[in-house]
């Protein structure tokens, strides 16, 4: 970890500038905060419990989805809850180049996708039409 400790000690500062990251050409929101150096250190002891390979150092995520640094190769990987690699960056430099300041806007308004009228209401509405 010594070769990469500078990056890991500073990774928390990514929170100050970047809001999203390009994952396999799609812009994804960074919904969680990058971990502090202390959280990274504490996380090392949880790798076996969360089925994360011992060569990987987690530094972002909720233990279900993670970004990890491979301490042997310097590669960074994004893992899902099944520990399948979703994305790889060959180096810290490549990883940093995919970070973006762009905020992703979500449309949280409720939308009606489909509607139906019960037969009882349909009959009542026809009766109202006839009276008016």
Short mmCIF file of C-alpha atoms in Angstrom, two decimals:
data_model
loop_
_atom_site.label_atom_id
_atom_site.label_comp_id
_atom_site.label_asym_id
_atom_site.label_seq_id
_atom_site.Cartn_x
_atom_site.Cartn_y
_atom_site.Cartn_z
CA UNK A 1 0.00 0.00 0.00
CA UNK A 2 2.98 2.31 0.43
CA UNK A 3 3.14 3.07 -3.30
CA UNK A 4 -0.47 4.25 -3.28
CA UNK A 5 -0.83 5.70 0.21
CA UNK A 6 -0.61 9.30 -1.07
CA UNK A 7 -3.66 8.73 -3.28
CA UNK A 8 -5.57 6.95 -0.53
CA UNK A 9 -4.78 9.64 2.03
CA UNK A 10 -6.08 12.32 -0.35
CA UNK A 11 -9.03 10.44 -1.91
CA UNK A 12 -11.49 12.03 0.54
CA UNK A 13 -10.80 15.42 -1.07
CA UNK A 14 -12.50 14.20 -4.27
CA UNK A 15 -15.77 14.95 -2.46
CA UNK A 16 -14.94 18.67 -2.56
CA UNK A 17 -14.84 18.94 -6.33
CA UNK A 18 -16.45 16.03 -8.18
CA UNK A 19 -20.11 15.02 -8.32
CA UNK A 20 -20.03 12.17 -10.84
CA UNK A 21 -17.85 9.71 -12.70
CA UNK A 22 -17.85 8.08 -16.12
CA UNK A 23 -18.40 4.36 -15.63
CA UNK A 24 -18.17 2.47 -18.94
CA UNK A 25 -19.06 5.64 -20.89
CA UNK A 26 -22.11 6.44 -18.73
CA UNK A 27 -22.04 9.35 -16.31
CA UNK A 28 -22.96 8.08 -12.84
CA UNK A 29 -23.61 10.19 -9.77
CA UNK A 30 -21.24 9.85 -6.84
CA UNK A 31 -24.01 9.44 -4.30
CA UNK A 32 -21.72 8.56 -1.41
CA UNK A 33 -18.65 10.26 -0.07
CA UNK A 34 -15.14 9.01 -0.68
CA UNK A 35 -13.72 7.51 2.47
CA UNK A 36 -11.31 9.19 4.84
CA UNK A 37 -7.88 7.67 5.46
CA UNK A 38 -9.20 6.36 8.79
CA UNK A 39 -12.22 4.72 7.14
CA UNK A 40 -9.94 3.10 4.57
CA UNK A 41 -7.72 1.72 7.33
CA UNK A 42 -10.73 0.40 9.26
CA UNK A 43 -12.13 -1.14 6.10
CA UNK A 44 -9.11 -3.35 5.57
CA UNK A 45 -10.23 -5.63 8.38
CA UNK A 46 -13.72 -5.98 6.84
CA UNK A 47 -12.64 -7.27 3.44
CA UNK A 48 -13.01 -10.95 4.28
CA UNK A 49 -16.44 -10.43 5.89
CA UNK A 50 -17.67 -8.55 2.78
CA UNK A 51 -15.98 -10.98 0.36
CA UNK A 52 -13.54 -8.49 -1.09
CA UNK A 53 -10.25 -9.91 -2.34
CA UNK A 54 -7.34 -9.23 0.01
CA UNK A 55 -5.39 -7.47 -2.77
CA UNK A 56 -8.11 -4.80 -3.05
CA UNK A 57 -8.27 -1.70 -0.87
CA UNK A 58 -11.81 -0.28 -0.76
CA UNK A 59 -12.01 3.53 -0.71
CA UNK A 60 -15.55 4.38 -1.82
CA UNK A 61 -18.94 2.77 -1.42
CA UNK A 62 -21.38 1.23 1.01
CA UNK A 63 -19.77 -2.24 1.10
CA UNK A 64 -22.34 -3.43 -1.43
CA UNK A 65 -20.95 -1.39 -4.34
CA UNK A 66 -17.32 -0.39 -4.02
CA UNK A 67 -14.39 1.32 -5.71
CA UNK A 68 -11.16 -0.45 -4.79
CA UNK A 69 -7.48 0.00 -5.50
CA UNK A 70 -5.57 -3.16 -6.39
CA UNK A 71 -2.42 -2.76 -4.35
CA UNK A 72 -0.50 -5.18 -6.60
CA UNK A 73 -1.22 -3.53 -9.95
CA UNK A 74 -2.41 0.02 -9.20
CA UNK A 75 -5.60 -0.72 -11.11
CA UNK A 76 -8.88 0.63 -9.74
CA UNK A 77 -12.03 -1.48 -10.01
CA UNK A 78 -15.70 -0.82 -9.43
CA UNK A 79 -17.42 -3.84 -7.88
CA UNK A 80 -21.11 -4.56 -7.48
CA UNK A 81 -22.75 -6.42 -4.58
CA UNK A 82 -21.97 -9.79 -6.23
CA UNK A 83 -18.31 -8.69 -6.49
CA UNK A 84 -18.48 -8.61 -10.25
CA UNK A 85 -16.20 -5.99 -11.79
CA UNK A 86 -18.37 -3.29 -13.38
CA UNK A 87 -15.52 -1.11 -14.57
CA UNK A 88 -11.72 -1.01 -14.52
CA UNK A 89 -9.29 1.86 -14.68
CA UNK A 90 -5.71 0.90 -15.46
CA UNK A 91 -4.28 3.52 -13.12
CA UNK A 92 -5.09 6.24 -10.64
CA UNK A 93 -4.51 8.75 -13.42
CA UNK A 94 -7.10 7.02 -15.64
CA UNK A 95 -9.56 6.91 -12.74
CA UNK A 96 -9.13 10.62 -12.00
CA UNK A 97 -9.62 11.47 -15.68
CA UNK A 98 -13.12 9.97 -15.50
CA UNK A 99 -14.26 12.15 -12.59
CA UNK A 100 -16.66 14.96 -13.47
CA UNK A 101 -17.87 18.12 -11.77
CA UNK A 102 -21.18 17.77 -13.58
CA UNK A 103 -24.21 17.25 -11.35
CA UNK A 104 -26.70 14.70 -12.59
CA UNK A 105 -30.24 15.98 -12.40
CA UNK A 106 -32.95 13.47 -11.71
CA UNK A 107 -36.61 14.03 -12.48
CA UNK A 108 -38.24 12.99 -9.21
CA UNK A 109 -41.72 14.08 -10.24
CA UNK A 110 -44.26 11.32 -10.21
CA UNK A 111 -45.57 10.38 -13.60
CA UNK A 112 -48.64 8.43 -14.60
CA UNK A 113 -47.64 5.54 -16.82
CA UNK A 114 -51.00 3.84 -17.12
CA UNK A 115 -54.56 4.36 -15.91
CA UNK A 116 -57.77 2.43 -15.94
CA UNK A 117 -61.32 3.02 -14.79
CA UNK A 118 -63.23 0.41 -12.85
CA UNK A 119 -66.48 -0.73 -14.53
CA UNK A 120 -68.54 0.81 -11.70
CA UNK A 121 -67.01 4.23 -12.20
CA UNK A 122 -67.32 3.95 -15.96
CA UNK A 123 -71.08 3.33 -15.69
CA UNK A 124 -71.48 6.23 -13.26
CA UNK A 125 -69.58 8.59 -15.55
CA UNK A 126 -71.78 7.63 -18.51
CA UNK A 127 -74.84 8.37 -16.37
CA UNK A 128 -73.47 11.81 -15.56
CA UNK A 129 -72.86 12.54 -19.24
CA UNK A 130 -76.46 11.67 -20.12
CA UNK A 131 -77.84 14.05 -17.47
CA UNK A 132 -75.78 17.01 -18.62
#
